[in-house]
XYZ file of C-alpha atoms in Angstrom:
195
model
C 0.000 0.000 0.000
C 2.814 2.450 0.867
C 4.400 1.904 -2.535
C 1.062 2.566 -4.283
C 0.482 5.776 -2.301
C 3.965 7.118 -2.976
C 4.003 6.156 -6.669
C 0.598 7.792 -7.140
C 1.784 10.913 -5.333
C 4.826 11.206 -7.626
C 2.665 10.733 -10.724
C 0.135 13.354 -9.638
C 2.802 15.902 -8.716
C 4.224 15.543 -12.237
C 0.738 15.747 -13.792
C -1.012 18.491 -11.808
C 1.765 20.095 -9.736
C 2.176 20.098 -5.989
C -0.131 23.070 -5.250
C -3.065 21.332 -7.005
C -2.310 17.930 -5.452
C -4.847 16.692 -2.904
C -4.919 13.737 -0.564
C -8.341 12.880 -2.060
C -6.775 12.540 -5.521
C -4.047 10.265 -4.200
C -6.515 8.137 -2.236
C -8.838 7.722 -5.215
C -6.160 6.847 -7.749
C -4.221 4.589 -5.354
C -7.426 2.828 -4.291
C -6.963 3.505 -0.573
C -8.887 5.453 2.028
C -7.835 8.933 3.141
C -7.582 7.602 6.690
C -4.929 5.109 5.551
C -2.879 7.978 4.126
C -3.222 10.132 7.253
C -2.176 7.186 9.440
C 1.118 7.199 7.547
C 1.665 10.899 6.824
C 0.753 13.928 8.904
C 0.055 16.149 5.897
C 0.022 16.415 2.125
C 3.460 18.035 2.349
C 4.921 15.128 4.307
C 3.416 12.575 1.911
C 4.851 14.468 -1.069
C 8.284 14.818 0.527
C 8.462 11.099 1.324
C 7.344 10.291 -2.224
C 9.972 12.487 -3.866
C 12.942 12.793 -1.488
C 13.192 10.232 1.290
C 11.310 8.599 4.118
C 11.852 9.573 7.743
C 15.358 8.180 7.372
C 17.566 9.423 4.531
C 19.549 7.014 2.399
C 22.123 5.202 4.545
C 25.588 6.676 4.780
C 28.121 4.598 2.853
C 31.547 4.195 4.458
C 33.968 4.609 1.548
C 37.094 5.156 3.633
C 37.430 8.897 3.029
C 35.525 12.077 3.827
C 35.353 13.041 0.154
C 34.194 9.552 -0.844
C 31.476 9.489 1.824
C 30.223 12.943 0.826
C 30.309 12.040 -2.872
C 28.317 8.843 -2.311
C 25.740 10.762 -0.279
C 25.364 13.682 -2.680
C 25.050 11.321 -5.673
C 22.165 9.543 -3.947
C 20.451 12.810 -3.069
C 21.043 14.241 -6.547
C 19.282 11.285 -8.156
C 16.215 11.990 -6.037
C 16.332 15.786 -5.934
C 16.750 16.123 -9.715
C 13.732 13.941 -10.522
C 10.794 15.806 -12.123
C 8.446 15.343 -9.139
C 11.072 16.663 -6.708
C 11.781 19.670 -8.930
C 8.043 20.374 -8.961
C 7.659 19.920 -5.209
C 10.671 21.713 -3.753
C 9.866 25.401 -4.436
C 6.241 25.011 -3.309
C 7.267 23.080 -0.199
C 9.882 25.680 0.755
C 7.198 28.357 0.449
C 4.776 26.297 2.549
C 7.373 25.700 5.272
C 8.018 29.454 5.467
C 4.407 30.238 6.380
C 3.518 27.153 8.438
C 5.576 27.037 11.665
C 4.053 23.707 12.756
C 4.965 22.034 9.478
C 8.431 23.613 9.553
C 9.043 22.295 13.082
C 7.922 18.814 12.074
C 10.291 18.819 9.080
C 13.170 20.120 11.205
C 12.557 17.457 13.869
C 12.136 14.536 11.477
C 13.569 14.723 7.983
C 16.227 17.388 8.483
C 17.337 15.967 11.844
C 17.759 12.561 10.183
C 19.826 14.090 7.367
C 22.035 15.886 9.886
C 22.499 12.630 11.812
C 23.866 11.126 8.591
C 26.356 13.990 8.351
C 27.305 13.447 11.992
C 28.163 9.800 11.165
C 30.302 10.853 8.206
C 32.118 13.422 10.321
C 32.671 10.967 13.191
C 34.230 8.476 10.775
C 36.509 11.169 9.333
C 37.612 12.240 12.827
C 38.271 8.597 13.796
C 40.409 8.137 10.647
C 42.369 11.300 11.482
C 41.109 13.147 8.396
C 39.531 15.894 10.498
C 41.118 17.704 13.455
C 37.839 17.360 15.356
C 34.060 17.334 14.928
C 32.206 19.901 12.872
C 28.587 20.960 13.338
C 26.574 18.524 11.171
C 24.173 21.352 10.309
C 27.051 23.261 8.705
C 28.178 20.168 6.765
C 24.554 19.669 5.648
C 24.398 23.268 4.454
C 27.705 23.027 2.585
C 26.722 19.938 0.612
C 22.957 19.499 0.321
C 22.219 23.209 0.710
C 24.458 23.875 -2.277
C 22.831 21.085 -4.276
C 19.333 22.361 -3.488
C 20.320 25.891 -4.426
C 21.819 24.729 -7.736
C 18.753 22.663 -8.633
C 15.865 24.773 -7.349
C 17.028 28.382 -7.153
C 19.823 28.858 -9.691
C 18.381 26.092 -11.916
C 21.825 25.059 -13.075
C 22.427 21.945 -15.145
C 23.765 19.579 -12.499
C 25.609 16.543 -13.817
C 28.024 14.146 -12.125
C 30.949 16.547 -12.650
C 29.081 19.265 -10.728
C 28.073 16.775 -8.031
C 31.728 15.709 -7.691
C 32.792 19.357 -7.412
C 30.173 19.934 -4.695
C 31.548 16.984 -2.701
C 35.102 18.285 -3.141
C 34.132 21.796 -2.031
C 32.139 20.482 0.939
C 35.031 18.232 2.033
C 37.431 21.192 1.835
C 35.018 23.402 3.770
C 34.426 20.810 6.479
C 38.183 20.230 6.798
C 38.819 23.978 7.083
C 36.122 24.340 9.754
C 37.571 21.456 11.757
C 41.031 23.038 11.617
C 39.665 26.452 12.565
C 37.761 25.099 15.552
C 40.226 22.497 16.751
C 43.652 23.454 15.399
C 46.397 20.942 14.717
C 46.710 20.053 18.401
C 43.033 19.311 18.851
C 42.675 22.311 21.198
C 40.102 24.968 20.300
C 41.621 27.658 18.115
C 41.944 31.180 19.442
C 39.201 33.476 18.183
C 40.425 35.792 15.440
């Protein structure tokens, strides 16, 4: 049933657009009751996000053995989802909806975005353990550097994003995360003096 709901949601977003999408439409086409949808998803926005981006847990973090490799694997997975037609249709409308609906924004921060940042925390912890980073970096900053840049390229700047661009984003994010770790922890692991 979940697969049917999510597939139908993706199809309808591509056909009618996110603003015109209704839970009634999804229920009718998927052959399920509205109550079944609302048992799974708190809102139309949440249903659409799960259908186009990821469930309450993002794709698992792949341990490649390097910070750059881990970030590249993650951003490639997100790019495949974020560049899909339904996601491109959803993202601008969802961002607008989050801006005017504090309850929805809080729910997204506490579920989807917190899960994404936990993935970045794992990547950073592995890099620190390998000695690649001088110390931990705020996962929210790492999230911003990589996925924030990808979202901006796709949805705001509307750039053509291919694997070369995705690789460059991972390289830039790895360099930024490394620089932040050095700034905050220095070579000795002690906090750096404020400048």
